[in-house]
Amino acid sequence: MPRRRPLPLLILTLALLPAWAQADEPGPERQAQLIRMVRQDCGSCHGIQLTGGLGPELTQARMLDIPFDSLLATIYNGRPGTPMPGWKSMISEADATWIARQLQAGFPLESGKTR
């Protein structure tokens, strides 16, 4: 019985993994829209500079203390019993994932300048 060699398949899978991971990342135009949304809509409660207001600060230091999945769930679904709304009616899960990543990386200061 011939022995199978899964190594070539494994190498191909690993080579394509970064492309699959980025497939859902919003394009540059959508990223600019999301930056404006966070600055304007989120900023109305979290402060224009995202340093706090009605809602807590969204600074990188604070966001790194929050588990990624929890941050993503808060953005997408909101927090029941608080003023924090869910945004799933306005953004995709991929958009919410991108926003959460940007918040933990230090949110961009200007449209189009992501980290």
PDB file of C-alpha atoms in Angstrom:
ATOM      1  CA  MET A   1       0.000   0.000   0.000  1.00  0.00           C
ATOM      2  CA  PRO A   2       1.522   3.334  -1.062  1.00  0.00           C
ATOM      3  CA  ARG A   3       2.214   5.845   1.674  1.00  0.00           C
ATOM      4  CA  ARG A   4       0.579   9.264   1.318  1.00  0.00           C
ATOM      5  CA  ARG A   5       2.712  12.352   1.611  1.00  0.00           C
ATOM      6  CA  PRO A   6       0.643  15.178   3.096  1.00  0.00           C
ATOM      7  CA  LEU A   7       3.618  17.550   3.255  1.00  0.00           C
ATOM      8  CA  PRO A   8       2.980  19.255  -0.141  1.00  0.00           C
ATOM      9  CA  LEU A   9      -0.650  19.860   0.825  1.00  0.00           C
ATOM     10  CA  LEU A  10       0.405  21.247   4.200  1.00  0.00           C
ATOM     11  CA  ILE A  11       2.926  23.596   2.570  1.00  0.00           C
ATOM     12  CA  LEU A  12       0.308  24.844   0.098  1.00  0.00           C
ATOM     13  CA  THR A  13      -2.217  25.390   2.894  1.00  0.00           C
ATOM     14  CA  LEU A  14       0.274  27.354   4.986  1.00  0.00           C
ATOM     15  CA  ALA A  15       1.306  29.437   1.973  1.00  0.00           C
ATOM     16  CA  LEU A  16      -2.303  30.429   1.245  1.00  0.00           C
ATOM     17  CA  LEU A  17      -3.290  31.083   4.863  1.00  0.00           C
ATOM     18  CA  PRO A  18      -2.315  34.797   4.875  1.00  0.00           C
ATOM     19  CA  ALA A  19      -4.447  35.402   1.765  1.00  0.00           C
ATOM     20  CA  TRP A  20      -7.447  33.719   3.398  1.00  0.00           C
ATOM     21  CA  ALA A  21      -6.963  35.744   6.578  1.00  0.00           C
ATOM     22  CA  GLN A  22      -6.942  39.025   4.634  1.00  0.00           C
ATOM     23  CA  ALA A  23      -9.809  38.145   2.303  1.00  0.00           C
ATOM     24  CA  ASP A  24     -12.389  39.664   4.640  1.00  0.00           C
ATOM     25  CA  GLU A  25     -10.397  42.818   5.401  1.00  0.00           C
ATOM     26  CA  PRO A  26     -12.226  45.903   4.127  1.00  0.00           C
ATOM     27  CA  GLY A  27     -10.693  47.698   1.165  1.00  0.00           C
ATOM     28  CA  PRO A  28      -9.167  51.181   1.474  1.00  0.00           C
ATOM     29  CA  GLU A  29     -12.403  53.037   0.678  1.00  0.00           C
ATOM     30  CA  ARG A  30     -14.360  51.047   3.269  1.00  0.00           C
ATOM     31  CA  GLN A  31     -11.564  51.515   5.810  1.00  0.00           C
ATOM     32  CA  ALA A  32     -11.831  55.287   5.333  1.00  0.00           C
ATOM     33  CA  GLN A  33     -15.614  55.054   5.896  1.00  0.00           C
ATOM     34  CA  LEU A  34     -15.092  52.996   9.049  1.00  0.00           C
ATOM     35  CA  ILE A  35     -12.531  55.468  10.382  1.00  0.00           C
ATOM     36  CA  ARG A  36     -15.034  58.307   9.888  1.00  0.00           C
ATOM     37  CA  MET A  37     -17.769  56.234  11.534  1.00  0.00           C
ATOM     38  CA  VAL A  38     -15.632  55.488  14.590  1.00  0.00           C
ATOM     39  CA  ARG A  39     -14.487  59.109  14.902  1.00  0.00           C
ATOM     40  CA  GLN A  40     -17.997  60.541  14.491  1.00  0.00           C
ATOM     41  CA  ASP A  41     -20.448  57.940  15.771  1.00  0.00           C
ATOM     42  CA  CYS A  42     -18.341  56.204  18.411  1.00  0.00           C
ATOM     43  CA  GLY A  43     -16.676  59.523  19.239  1.00  0.00           C
ATOM     44  CA  SER A  44     -20.039  61.034  20.182  1.00  0.00           C
ATOM     45  CA  CYS A  45     -20.018  58.855  23.320  1.00  0.00           C
ATOM     46  CA  HIS A  46     -16.355  57.899  23.683  1.00  0.00           C
ATOM     47  CA  GLY A  47     -14.991  61.392  22.954  1.00  0.00           C
ATOM     48  CA  ILE A  48     -13.821  62.825  19.646  1.00  0.00           C
ATOM     49  CA  GLN A  49     -10.239  61.798  20.481  1.00  0.00           C
ATOM     50  CA  LEU A  50     -11.594  58.471  21.850  1.00  0.00           C
ATOM     51  CA  THR A  51     -10.267  59.390  25.299  1.00  0.00           C
ATOM     52  CA  GLY A  52     -13.589  58.902  27.060  1.00  0.00           C
ATOM     53  CA  GLY A  53     -16.876  60.665  27.632  1.00  0.00           C
ATOM     54  CA  LEU A  54     -20.235  59.010  28.290  1.00  0.00           C
ATOM     55  CA  GLY A  55     -18.484  55.777  27.305  1.00  0.00           C
ATOM     56  CA  PRO A  56     -15.021  54.649  28.387  1.00  0.00           C
ATOM     57  CA  GLU A  57     -11.861  55.636  26.557  1.00  0.00           C
ATOM     58  CA  LEU A  58     -10.947  53.655  23.452  1.00  0.00           C
ATOM     59  CA  THR A  59      -7.212  54.248  23.688  1.00  0.00           C
ATOM     60  CA  GLN A  60      -4.738  51.562  22.728  1.00  0.00           C
ATOM     61  CA  ALA A  61      -3.643  51.101  26.351  1.00  0.00           C
ATOM     62  CA  ARG A  62      -7.226  50.405  27.443  1.00  0.00           C
ATOM     63  CA  MET A  63      -8.078  48.256  24.414  1.00  0.00           C
ATOM     64  CA  LEU A  64      -5.080  45.980  24.946  1.00  0.00           C
ATOM     65  CA  ASP A  65      -6.500  45.097  28.378  1.00  0.00           C
ATOM     66  CA  ILE A  66      -9.688  43.756  26.769  1.00  0.00           C
ATOM     67  CA  PRO A  67      -9.695  40.270  25.194  1.00  0.00           C
ATOM     68  CA  PHE A  68     -10.114  40.582  21.425  1.00  0.00           C
ATOM     69  CA  ASP A  69     -13.250  38.401  21.286  1.00  0.00           C
ATOM     70  CA  SER A  70     -14.903  40.488  23.999  1.00  0.00           C
ATOM     71  CA  LEU A  71     -14.074  43.722  22.182  1.00  0.00           C
ATOM     72  CA  LEU A  72     -15.400  42.321  18.905  1.00  0.00           C
ATOM     73  CA  ALA A  73     -18.637  41.145  20.564  1.00  0.00           C
ATOM     74  CA  THR A  74     -19.156  44.565  22.160  1.00  0.00           C
ATOM     75  CA  ILE A  75     -18.707  46.382  18.845  1.00  0.00           C
ATOM     76  CA  TYR A  76     -20.934  44.004  16.913  1.00  0.00           C
ATOM     77  CA  ASN A  77     -23.635  43.189  19.484  1.00  0.00           C
ATOM     78  CA  GLY A  78     -23.448  46.057  21.968  1.00  0.00           C
ATOM     79  CA  ARG A  79     -23.848  45.676  25.719  1.00  0.00           C
ATOM     80  CA  PRO A  80     -27.379  45.013  26.944  1.00  0.00           C
ATOM     81  CA  GLY A  81     -28.426  47.242  29.825  1.00  0.00           C
ATOM     82  CA  THR A  82     -25.958  49.977  28.847  1.00  0.00           C
ATOM     83  CA  PRO A  83     -26.028  52.822  26.305  1.00  0.00           C
ATOM     84  CA  MET A  84     -23.585  50.840  24.102  1.00  0.00           C
ATOM     85  CA  PRO A  85     -25.485  49.841  20.944  1.00  0.00           C
ATOM     86  CA  GLY A  86     -24.627  46.962  18.676  1.00  0.00           C
ATOM     87  CA  TRP A  87     -23.515  47.978  15.202  1.00  0.00           C
ATOM     88  CA  LYS A  88     -24.374  44.758  13.354  1.00  0.00           C
ATOM     89  CA  SER A  89     -27.205  46.447  11.457  1.00  0.00           C
ATOM     90  CA  MET A  90     -24.691  48.918   9.965  1.00  0.00           C
ATOM     91  CA  ILE A  91     -21.435  46.980   9.631  1.00  0.00           C
ATOM     92  CA  SER A  92     -20.358  43.469   8.740  1.00  0.00           C
ATOM     93  CA  GLU A  93     -18.573  41.158  11.131  1.00  0.00           C
ATOM     94  CA  ALA A  94     -15.437  41.687   9.013  1.00  0.00           C
ATOM     95  CA  ASP A  95     -15.817  45.453   9.522  1.00  0.00           C
ATOM     96  CA  ALA A  96     -16.200  44.956  13.280  1.00  0.00           C
ATOM     97  CA  THR A  97     -13.131  42.712  13.307  1.00  0.00           C
ATOM     98  CA  TRP A  98     -11.120  45.356  11.461  1.00  0.00           C
ATOM     99  CA  ILE A  99     -12.271  48.078  13.891  1.00  0.00           C
ATOM    100  CA  ALA A 100     -11.352  45.937  16.907  1.00  0.00           C
ATOM    101  CA  ARG A 101      -7.896  45.267  15.438  1.00  0.00           C
ATOM    102  CA  GLN A 102      -7.395  48.961  14.765  1.00  0.00           C
ATOM    103  CA  LEU A 103      -8.456  49.903  18.297  1.00  0.00           C
ATOM    104  CA  GLN A 104      -5.951  47.465  19.774  1.00  0.00           C
ATOM    105  CA  ALA A 105      -3.243  48.755  17.417  1.00  0.00           C
ATOM    106  CA  GLY A 106      -3.980  52.408  18.248  1.00  0.00           C
ATOM    107  CA  PHE A 107      -6.800  53.829  16.162  1.00  0.00           C
ATOM    108  CA  PRO A 108      -5.782  55.853  13.069  1.00  0.00           C
ATOM    109  CA  LEU A 109      -5.671  59.592  13.510  1.00  0.00           C
ATOM    110  CA  GLU A 110      -6.718  60.382   9.955  1.00  0.00           C
ATOM    111  CA  SER A 111      -8.799  58.640   7.306  1.00  0.00           C
ATOM    112  CA  GLY A 112      -6.733  56.261   5.267  1.00  0.00           C
ATOM    113  CA  LYS A 113      -3.838  56.047   7.720  1.00  0.00           C
ATOM    114  CA  THR A 114      -4.231  52.676   9.352  1.00  0.00           C
ATOM    115  CA  ARG A 115      -1.823  50.754  11.494  1.00  0.00           C
TER     116      ARG A 115
END
